[in-house]
Amino acid sequence: MRDIWQQVFATKPAEWSYERERRLLVQTNKSDNTPLVRSYPREAVRAVIVGERMPDAYKAELLAVLAENYAGVPVRTARRAQSAYALVID
């Protein structure tokens, strides 16, 4: 099962190999869909990138947490490029 998780969530297309991102996967026994909240040192959070289809309610909650705990961290939006297999981050 771990190998499947690795392939699905921790592998990305070669076209995006230039990105220096980190992905964090957390296993939990939670059975509901409430967010799993973790705290990080302020200096560890340099930016937050949200997806273009993130529901407004989730984004509002995220922005409230950032304002309270990570003031000044830039929030950017990733969207699909119109004519290429790529993301544009505004």
PDB file of N, CA and C in Angstrom:
ATOM      1  N   MET A   1       0.833  -1.200   0.000  1.00  0.00           N
ATOM      2  CA  MET A   1       0.000   0.000   0.000  1.00  0.00           C
ATOM      3  C   MET A   1       0.873   1.257   0.000  1.00  0.00           C
ATOM      4  N   ARG A   2       1.948   1.226   0.761  1.00  0.00           N
ATOM      5  CA  ARG A   2       2.840   2.392   0.816  1.00  0.00           C
ATOM      6  C   ARG A   2       3.386   2.744  -0.571  1.00  0.00           C
ATOM      7  N   ASP A   3       3.702   1.712  -1.369  1.00  0.00           N
ATOM      8  CA  ASP A   3       4.209   1.961  -2.718  1.00  0.00           C
ATOM      9  C   ASP A   3       3.169   2.660  -3.588  1.00  0.00           C
ATOM     10  N   ILE A   4       1.909   2.281  -3.428  1.00  0.00           N
ATOM     11  CA  ILE A   4       0.840   2.918  -4.197  1.00  0.00           C
ATOM     12  C   ILE A   4       0.726   4.387  -3.809  1.00  0.00           C
ATOM     13  N   TRP A   5       0.733   4.669  -2.495  1.00  0.00           N
ATOM     14  CA  TRP A   5       0.683   6.066  -2.031  1.00  0.00           C
ATOM     15  C   TRP A   5       1.850   6.854  -2.612  1.00  0.00           C
ATOM     16  N   GLN A   6       3.025   6.260  -2.590  1.00  0.00           N
ATOM     17  CA  GLN A   6       4.222   6.932  -3.113  1.00  0.00           C
ATOM     18  C   GLN A   6       4.027   7.286  -4.583  1.00  0.00           C
ATOM     19  N   GLN A   7       3.543   6.341  -5.373  1.00  0.00           N
ATOM     20  CA  GLN A   7       3.350   6.575  -6.799  1.00  0.00           C
ATOM     21  C   GLN A   7       2.295   7.634  -7.086  1.00  0.00           C
ATOM     22  N   VAL A   8       1.196   7.599  -6.347  1.00  0.00           N
ATOM     23  CA  VAL A   8       0.082   8.504  -6.624  1.00  0.00           C
ATOM     24  C   VAL A   8       0.347   9.920  -6.124  1.00  0.00           C
ATOM     25  N   PHE A   9       0.836  10.050  -4.896  1.00  0.00           N
ATOM     26  CA  PHE A   9       0.916  11.366  -4.281  1.00  0.00           C
ATOM     27  C   PHE A   9       2.308  11.988  -4.246  1.00  0.00           C
ATOM     28  N   ALA A  10       3.339  11.203  -4.346  1.00  0.00           N
ATOM     29  CA  ALA A  10       4.686  11.758  -4.192  1.00  0.00           C
ATOM     30  C   ALA A  10       5.466  11.778  -5.498  1.00  0.00           C
ATOM     31  N   THR A  11       4.832  11.438  -6.582  1.00  0.00           N
ATOM     32  CA  THR A  11       5.489  11.455  -7.883  1.00  0.00           C
ATOM     33  C   THR A  11       4.857  12.547  -8.727  1.00  0.00           C
ATOM     34  N   LYS A  12       5.697  13.271  -9.440  1.00  0.00           N
ATOM     35  CA  LYS A  12       5.144  14.316 -10.297  1.00  0.00           C
ATOM     36  C   LYS A  12       5.740  14.203 -11.690  1.00  0.00           C
ATOM     37  N   PRO A  13       5.112  14.813 -12.668  1.00  0.00           N
ATOM     38  CA  PRO A  13       5.595  14.718 -14.045  1.00  0.00           C
ATOM     39  C   PRO A  13       7.000  15.295 -14.203  1.00  0.00           C
ATOM     40  N   ALA A  14       7.759  14.726 -15.110  1.00  0.00           N
ATOM     41  CA  ALA A  14       9.128  15.192 -15.380  1.00  0.00           C
ATOM     42  C   ALA A  14       9.151  16.656 -15.804  1.00  0.00           C
ATOM     43  N   GLU A  15       8.069  17.114 -16.434  1.00  0.00           N
ATOM     44  CA  GLU A  15       8.014  18.517 -16.879  1.00  0.00           C
ATOM     45  C   GLU A  15       8.112  19.489 -15.701  1.00  0.00           C
ATOM     46  N   TRP A  16       7.800  19.032 -14.519  1.00  0.00           N
ATOM     47  CA  TRP A  16       7.828  19.900 -13.338  1.00  0.00           C
ATOM     48  C   TRP A  16       9.034  19.618 -12.448  1.00  0.00           C
ATOM     49  N   SER A  17      10.034  18.950 -12.961  1.00  0.00           N
ATOM     50  CA  SER A  17      11.193  18.580 -12.148  1.00  0.00           C
ATOM     51  C   SER A  17      11.990  19.793 -11.666  1.00  0.00           C
ATOM     52  N   TYR A  18      11.849  20.933 -12.336  1.00  0.00           N
ATOM     53  CA  TYR A  18      12.561  22.148 -11.922  1.00  0.00           C
ATOM     54  C   TYR A  18      12.031  22.710 -10.596  1.00  0.00           C
ATOM     55  N   GLU A  19      10.820  22.322 -10.216  1.00  0.00           N
ATOM     56  CA  GLU A  19      10.237  22.843  -8.976  1.00  0.00           C
ATOM     57  C   GLU A  19      10.946  22.253  -7.769  1.00  0.00           C
ATOM     58  N   ARG A  20      11.160  23.060  -6.789  1.00  0.00           N
ATOM     59  CA  ARG A  20      11.805  22.611  -5.559  1.00  0.00           C
ATOM     60  C   ARG A  20      10.765  22.598  -4.453  1.00  0.00           C
ATOM     61  N   GLU A  21       9.782  21.740  -4.594  1.00  0.00           N
ATOM     62  CA  GLU A  21       8.704  21.676  -3.636  1.00  0.00           C
ATOM     63  C   GLU A  21       8.896  20.521  -2.671  1.00  0.00           C
ATOM     64  N   ARG A  22       8.179  20.591  -1.580  1.00  0.00           N
ATOM     65  CA  ARG A  22       8.113  19.497  -0.617  1.00  0.00           C
ATOM     66  C   ARG A  22       6.662  19.104  -0.484  1.00  0.00           C
ATOM     67  N   ARG A  23       6.406  17.819  -0.436  1.00  0.00           N
ATOM     68  CA  ARG A  23       5.048  17.321  -0.222  1.00  0.00           C
ATOM     69  C   ARG A  23       5.038  16.559   1.088  1.00  0.00           C
ATOM     70  N   LEU A  24       4.035  16.811   1.881  1.00  0.00           N
ATOM     71  CA  LEU A  24       3.916  16.164   3.177  1.00  0.00           C
ATOM     72  C   LEU A  24       2.670  15.298   3.184  1.00  0.00           C
ATOM     73  N   LEU A  25       2.857  14.010   3.367  1.00  0.00           N
ATOM     74  CA  LEU A  25       1.745  13.077   3.464  1.00  0.00           C
ATOM     75  C   LEU A  25       1.674  12.603   4.900  1.00  0.00           C
ATOM     76  N   VAL A  26       0.488  12.652   5.468  1.00  0.00           N
ATOM     77  CA  VAL A  26       0.298  12.275   6.867  1.00  0.00           C
ATOM     78  C   VAL A  26      -0.772  11.198   6.940  1.00  0.00           C
ATOM     79  N   GLN A  27      -0.429  10.104   7.578  1.00  0.00           N
ATOM     80  CA  GLN A  27      -1.412   9.043   7.779  1.00  0.00           C
ATOM     81  C   GLN A  27      -2.150   9.313   9.080  1.00  0.00           C
ATOM     82  N   THR A  28      -3.462   9.158   9.052  1.00  0.00           N
ATOM     83  CA  THR A  28      -4.278   9.425  10.230  1.00  0.00           C
ATOM     84  C   THR A  28      -5.403   8.405  10.328  1.00  0.00           C
ATOM     85  N   ASN A  29      -5.927   8.256  11.501  1.00  0.00           N
ATOM     86  CA  ASN A  29      -7.063   7.360  11.705  1.00  0.00           C
ATOM     87  C   ASN A  29      -8.389   8.115  11.673  1.00  0.00           C
ATOM     88  N   LYS A  30      -8.364   9.388  11.293  1.00  0.00           N
ATOM     89  CA  LYS A  30      -9.598  10.178  11.243  1.00  0.00           C
ATOM     90  C   LYS A  30     -10.571   9.563  10.254  1.00  0.00           C
ATOM     91  N   SER A  31     -11.843   9.592  10.601  1.00  0.00           N
ATOM     92  CA  SER A  31     -12.845   9.029   9.702  1.00  0.00           C
ATOM     93  C   SER A  31     -13.779  10.096   9.134  1.00  0.00           C
ATOM     94  N   ASP A  32     -13.570  11.350   9.513  1.00  0.00           N
ATOM     95  CA  ASP A  32     -14.410  12.415   8.959  1.00  0.00           C
ATOM     96  C   ASP A  32     -13.578  13.247   7.987  1.00  0.00           C
ATOM     97  N   ASN A  33     -14.144  14.305   7.469  1.00  0.00           N
ATOM     98  CA  ASN A  33     -13.423  15.110   6.494  1.00  0.00           C
ATOM     99  C   ASN A  33     -12.991  16.468   7.044  1.00  0.00           C
ATOM    100  N   THR A  34     -12.920  16.597   8.365  1.00  0.00           N
ATOM    101  CA  THR A  34     -12.420  17.848   8.932  1.00  0.00           C
ATOM    102  C   THR A  34     -10.925  17.944   8.645  1.00  0.00           C
ATOM    103  N   PRO A  35     -10.430  19.158   8.435  1.00  0.00           N
ATOM    104  CA  PRO A  35      -9.008  19.314   8.098  1.00  0.00           C
ATOM    105  C   PRO A  35      -8.094  18.837   9.221  1.00  0.00           C
ATOM    106  N   LEU A  36      -6.970  18.325   8.830  1.00  0.00           N
ATOM    107  CA  LEU A  36      -5.929  17.947   9.775  1.00  0.00           C
ATOM    108  C   LEU A  36      -5.031  19.172   9.923  1.00  0.00           C
ATOM    109  N   VAL A  37      -4.955  19.711  11.100  1.00  0.00           N
ATOM    110  CA  VAL A  37      -4.209  20.949  11.321  1.00  0.00           C
ATOM    111  C   VAL A  37      -2.879  20.632  11.976  1.00  0.00           C
ATOM    112  N   ARG A  38      -1.821  21.142  11.399  1.00  0.00           N
ATOM    113  CA  ARG A  38      -0.475  20.997  11.951  1.00  0.00           C
ATOM    114  C   ARG A  38       0.145  22.384  12.018  1.00  0.00           C
ATOM    115  N   SER A  39       0.974  22.607  13.012  1.00  0.00           N
ATOM    116  CA  SER A  39       1.648  23.905  13.099  1.00  0.00           C
ATOM    117  C   SER A  39       3.109  23.742  12.702  1.00  0.00           C
ATOM    118  N   TYR A  40       3.661  24.811  12.155  1.00  0.00           N
ATOM    119  CA  TYR A  40       5.046  24.835  11.698  1.00  0.00           C
ATOM    120  C   TYR A  40       5.686  26.129  12.168  1.00  0.00           C
ATOM    121  N   PRO A  41       6.994  26.125  12.361  1.00  0.00           N
ATOM    122  CA  PRO A  41       7.671  27.371  12.727  1.00  0.00           C
ATOM    123  C   PRO A  41       7.456  28.422  11.634  1.00  0.00           C
ATOM    124  N   ARG A  42       7.286  29.659  12.031  1.00  0.00           N
ATOM    125  CA  ARG A  42       7.013  30.741  11.082  1.00  0.00           C
ATOM    126  C   ARG A  42       8.057  30.780   9.965  1.00  0.00           C
ATOM    127  N   GLU A  43       9.324  30.579  10.319  1.00  0.00           N
ATOM    128  CA  GLU A  43      10.389  30.672   9.308  1.00  0.00           C
ATOM    129  C   GLU A  43      10.345  29.515   8.306  1.00  0.00           C
ATOM    130  N   ALA A  44       9.594  28.471   8.607  1.00  0.00           N
ATOM    131  CA  ALA A  44       9.480  27.337   7.691  1.00  0.00           C
ATOM    132  C   ALA A  44       8.437  27.574   6.605  1.00  0.00           C
ATOM    133  N   VAL A  45       7.567  28.544   6.792  1.00  0.00           N
ATOM    134  CA  VAL A  45       6.489  28.798   5.831  1.00  0.00           C
ATOM    135  C   VAL A  45       6.842  30.048   5.031  1.00  0.00           C
ATOM    136  N   ARG A  46       7.281  29.835   3.794  1.00  0.00           N
ATOM    137  CA  ARG A  46       7.693  30.966   2.952  1.00  0.00           C
ATOM    138  C   ARG A  46       6.586  31.455   2.035  1.00  0.00           C
ATOM    139  N   ALA A  47       5.654  30.570   1.694  1.00  0.00           N
ATOM    140  CA  ALA A  47       4.527  30.937   0.841  1.00  0.00           C
ATOM    141  C   ALA A  47       3.501  29.819   0.909  1.00  0.00           C
ATOM    142  N   VAL A  48       2.265  30.156   0.576  1.00  0.00           N
ATOM    143  CA  VAL A  48       1.188  29.173   0.490  1.00  0.00           C
ATOM    144  C   VAL A  48       0.580  29.314  -0.900  1.00  0.00           C
ATOM    145  N   ILE A  49       0.469  28.192  -1.585  1.00  0.00           N
ATOM    146  CA  ILE A  49      -0.124  28.197  -2.922  1.00  0.00           C
ATOM    147  C   ILE A  49      -1.400  27.377  -2.870  1.00  0.00           C
ATOM    148  N   VAL A  50      -2.502  27.995  -3.249  1.00  0.00           N
ATOM    149  CA  VAL A  50      -3.795  27.315  -3.254  1.00  0.00           C
ATOM    150  C   VAL A  50      -4.196  27.023  -4.693  1.00  0.00           C
ATOM    151  N   GLY A  51      -5.053  26.045  -4.853  1.00  0.00           N
ATOM    152  CA  GLY A  51      -5.533  25.693  -6.187  1.00  0.00           C
ATOM    153  C   GLY A  51      -6.662  26.591  -6.630  1.00  0.00           C
ATOM    154  N   GLU A  52      -6.812  26.724  -7.929  1.00  0.00           N
ATOM    155  CA  GLU A  52      -7.826  27.605  -8.495  1.00  0.00           C
ATOM    156  C   GLU A  52      -9.248  27.182  -8.147  1.00  0.00           C
ATOM    157  N   ARG A  53      -9.445  25.914  -7.834  1.00  0.00           N
ATOM    158  CA  ARG A  53     -10.793  25.429  -7.522  1.00  0.00           C
ATOM    159  C   ARG A  53     -11.012  25.202  -6.031  1.00  0.00           C
ATOM    160  N   MET A  54     -10.144  25.729  -5.202  1.00  0.00           N
ATOM    161  CA  MET A  54     -10.332  25.578  -3.761  1.00  0.00           C
ATOM    162  C   MET A  54     -11.633  26.270  -3.365  1.00  0.00           C
ATOM    163  N   PRO A  55     -12.498  25.583  -2.636  1.00  0.00           N
ATOM    164  CA  PRO A  55     -13.765  26.207  -2.233  1.00  0.00           C
ATOM    165  C   PRO A  55     -13.525  27.475  -1.401  1.00  0.00           C
ATOM    166  N   ASP A  56     -14.366  28.474  -1.626  1.00  0.00           N
ATOM    167  CA  ASP A  56     -14.214  29.759  -0.935  1.00  0.00           C
ATOM    168  C   ASP A  56     -14.209  29.611   0.583  1.00  0.00           C
ATOM    169  N   ALA A  57     -15.024  28.719   1.103  1.00  0.00           N
ATOM    170  CA  ALA A  57     -15.084  28.535   2.557  1.00  0.00           C
ATOM    171  C   ALA A  57     -13.757  28.012   3.101  1.00  0.00           C
ATOM    172  N   TYR A  58     -13.128  27.070   2.392  1.00  0.00           N
ATOM    173  CA  TYR A  58     -11.827  26.549   2.822  1.00  0.00           C
ATOM    174  C   TYR A  58     -10.763  27.635   2.741  1.00  0.00           C
ATOM    175  N   LYS A  59     -10.821  28.409   1.658  1.00  0.00           N
ATOM    176  CA  LYS A  59      -9.828  29.470   1.490  1.00  0.00           C
ATOM    177  C   LYS A  59      -9.973  30.507   2.598  1.00  0.00           C
ATOM    178  N   ALA A  60     -11.190  30.841   2.970  1.00  0.00           N
ATOM    179  CA  ALA A  60     -11.417  31.803   4.045  1.00  0.00           C
ATOM    180  C   ALA A  60     -10.839  31.287   5.357  1.00  0.00           C
ATOM    181  N   GLU A  61     -11.046  29.995   5.635  1.00  0.00           N
ATOM    182  CA  GLU A  61     -10.480  29.406   6.853  1.00  0.00           C
ATOM    183  C   GLU A  61      -8.960  29.440   6.818  1.00  0.00           C
ATOM    184  N   LEU A  62      -8.396  29.090   5.690  1.00  0.00           N
ATOM    185  CA  LEU A  62      -6.946  29.110   5.537  1.00  0.00           C
ATOM    186  C   LEU A  62      -6.387  30.514   5.746  1.00  0.00           C
ATOM    187  N   LEU A  63      -7.017  31.503   5.135  1.00  0.00           N
ATOM    188  CA  LEU A  63      -6.552  32.888   5.279  1.00  0.00           C
ATOM    189  C   LEU A  63      -6.640  33.366   6.720  1.00  0.00           C
ATOM    190  N   ALA A  64      -7.660  32.928   7.451  1.00  0.00           N
ATOM    191  CA  ALA A  64      -7.789  33.299   8.860  1.00  0.00           C
ATOM    192  C   ALA A  64      -6.652  32.693   9.685  1.00  0.00           C
ATOM    193  N   VAL A  65      -6.338  31.438   9.427  1.00  0.00           N
ATOM    194  CA  VAL A  65      -5.227  30.783  10.138  1.00  0.00           C
ATOM    195  C   VAL A  65      -3.909  31.475   9.811  1.00  0.00           C
ATOM    196  N   LEU A  66      -3.716  31.792   8.549  1.00  0.00           N
ATOM    197  CA  LEU A  66      -2.480  32.477   8.154  1.00  0.00           C
ATOM    198  C   LEU A  66      -2.373  33.847   8.802  1.00  0.00           C
ATOM    199  N   ALA A  67      -3.453  34.593   8.818  1.00  0.00           N
ATOM    200  CA  ALA A  67      -3.429  35.933   9.417  1.00  0.00           C
ATOM    201  C   ALA A  67      -3.073  35.864  10.896  1.00  0.00           C
ATOM    202  N   GLU A  68      -3.574  34.848  11.575  1.00  0.00           N
ATOM    203  CA  GLU A  68      -3.334  34.725  13.008  1.00  0.00           C
ATOM    204  C   GLU A  68      -1.952  34.173  13.338  1.00  0.00           C
ATOM    205  N   ASN A  69      -1.478  33.243  12.543  1.00  0.00           N
ATOM    206  CA  ASN A  69      -0.250  32.536  12.896  1.00  0.00           C
ATOM    207  C   ASN A  69       0.943  32.789  11.978  1.00  0.00           C
ATOM    208  N   TYR A  70       0.678  33.217  10.762  1.00  0.00           N
ATOM    209  CA  TYR A  70       1.745  33.386   9.779  1.00  0.00           C
ATOM    210  C   TYR A  70       1.565  34.689   9.010  1.00  0.00           C
ATOM    211  N   ALA A  71       1.381  35.767   9.746  1.00  0.00           N
ATOM    212  CA  ALA A  71       1.143  37.072   9.118  1.00  0.00           C
ATOM    213  C   ALA A  71       2.260  37.406   8.140  1.00  0.00           C
ATOM    214  N   GLY A  72       1.861  37.901   6.997  1.00  0.00           N
ATOM    215  CA  GLY A  72       2.831  38.331   5.998  1.00  0.00           C
ATOM    216  C   GLY A  72       3.250  37.253   5.013  1.00  0.00           C
ATOM    217  N   VAL A  73       2.845  36.017   5.236  1.00  0.00           N
ATOM    218  CA  VAL A  73       3.186  34.949   4.289  1.00  0.00           C
ATOM    219  C   VAL A  73       2.358  35.154   3.025  1.00  0.00           C
ATOM    220  N   PRO A  74       3.015  35.220   1.874  1.00  0.00           N
ATOM    221  CA  PRO A  74       2.257  35.426   0.637  1.00  0.00           C
ATOM    222  C   PRO A  74       1.383  34.223   0.292  1.00  0.00           C
ATOM    223  N   VAL A  75       0.192  34.516  -0.208  1.00  0.00           N
ATOM    224  CA  VAL A  75      -0.730  33.478  -0.667  1.00  0.00           C
ATOM    225  C   VAL A  75      -0.899  33.679  -2.165  1.00  0.00           C
ATOM    226  N   ARG A  76      -0.606  32.634  -2.913  1.00  0.00           N
ATOM    227  CA  ARG A  76      -0.685  32.702  -4.367  1.00  0.00           C
ATOM    228  C   ARG A  76      -1.666  31.641  -4.859  1.00  0.00           C
ATOM    229  N   THR A  77      -2.133  31.798  -6.078  1.00  0.00           N
ATOM    230  CA  THR A  77      -3.095  30.850  -6.650  1.00  0.00           C
ATOM    231  C   THR A  77      -2.496  30.173  -7.871  1.00  0.00           C
ATOM    232  N   ALA A  78      -2.567  28.835  -7.880  1.00  0.00           N
ATOM    233  CA  ALA A  78      -2.120  28.058  -9.037  1.00  0.00           C
ATOM    234  C   ALA A  78      -3.315  27.793  -9.930  1.00  0.00           C
ATOM    235  N   ARG A  79      -3.117  28.007 -11.212  1.00  0.00           N
ATOM    236  CA  ARG A  79      -4.173  27.710 -12.172  1.00  0.00           C
ATOM    237  C   ARG A  79      -3.556  27.014 -13.378  1.00  0.00           C
ATOM    238  N   ARG A  80      -4.383  26.308 -14.095  1.00  0.00           N
ATOM    239  CA  ARG A  80      -3.914  25.596 -15.276  1.00  0.00           C
ATOM    240  C   ARG A  80      -3.587  26.573 -16.392  1.00  0.00           C
ATOM    241  N   ALA A  81      -2.483  26.334 -17.067  1.00  0.00           N
ATOM    242  CA  ALA A  81      -2.123  27.135 -18.235  1.00  0.00           C
ATOM    243  C   ALA A  81      -3.099  26.828 -19.362  1.00  0.00           C
ATOM    244  N   GLN A  82      -3.360  27.816 -20.195  1.00  0.00           N
ATOM    245  CA  GLN A  82      -4.328  27.655 -21.280  1.00  0.00           C
ATOM    246  C   GLN A  82      -3.849  26.732 -22.396  1.00  0.00           C
ATOM    247  N   SER A  83      -2.568  26.799 -22.759  1.00  0.00           N
ATOM    248  CA  SER A  83      -2.123  26.074 -23.950  1.00  0.00           C
ATOM    249  C   SER A  83      -0.946  25.133 -23.708  1.00  0.00           C
ATOM    250  N   ALA A  84      -0.692  24.772 -22.464  1.00  0.00           N
ATOM    251  CA  ALA A  84       0.419  23.867 -22.184  1.00  0.00           C
ATOM    252  C   ALA A  84       0.105  23.033 -20.945  1.00  0.00           C
ATOM    253  N   TYR A  85       0.844  21.949 -20.815  1.00  0.00           N
ATOM    254  CA  TYR A  85       0.706  21.111 -19.625  1.00  0.00           C
ATOM    255  C   TYR A  85       1.566  21.758 -18.542  1.00  0.00           C
ATOM    256  N   ALA A  86       0.987  22.740 -17.890  1.00  0.00           N
ATOM    257  CA  ALA A  86       1.741  23.519 -16.908  1.00  0.00           C
ATOM    258  C   ALA A  86       0.784  24.244 -15.976  1.00  0.00           C
ATOM    259  N   LEU A  87       1.337  24.740 -14.903  1.00  0.00           N
ATOM    260  CA  LEU A  87       0.583  25.579 -13.985  1.00  0.00           C
ATOM    261  C   LEU A  87       1.120  26.995 -14.037  1.00  0.00           C
ATOM    262  N   VAL A  88       0.233  27.940 -13.871  1.00  0.00           N
ATOM    263  CA  VAL A  88       0.611  29.340 -13.749  1.00  0.00           C
ATOM    264  C   VAL A  88       0.306  29.718 -12.309  1.00  0.00           C
ATOM    265  N   ILE A  89       1.272  30.298 -11.636  1.00  0.00           N
ATOM    266  CA  ILE A  89       1.062  30.683 -10.241  1.00  0.00           C
ATOM    267  C   ILE A  89       1.043  32.195 -10.164  1.00  0.00           C
ATOM    268  N   ASP A  90      -0.137  32.717  -9.819  1.00  0.00           N
ATOM    269  CA  ASP A  90      -0.335  34.173  -9.741  1.00  0.00           C
ATOM    270  C   ASP A  90      -0.022  34.661  -8.331  1.00  0.00           C
TER     271      ASP A  90
END
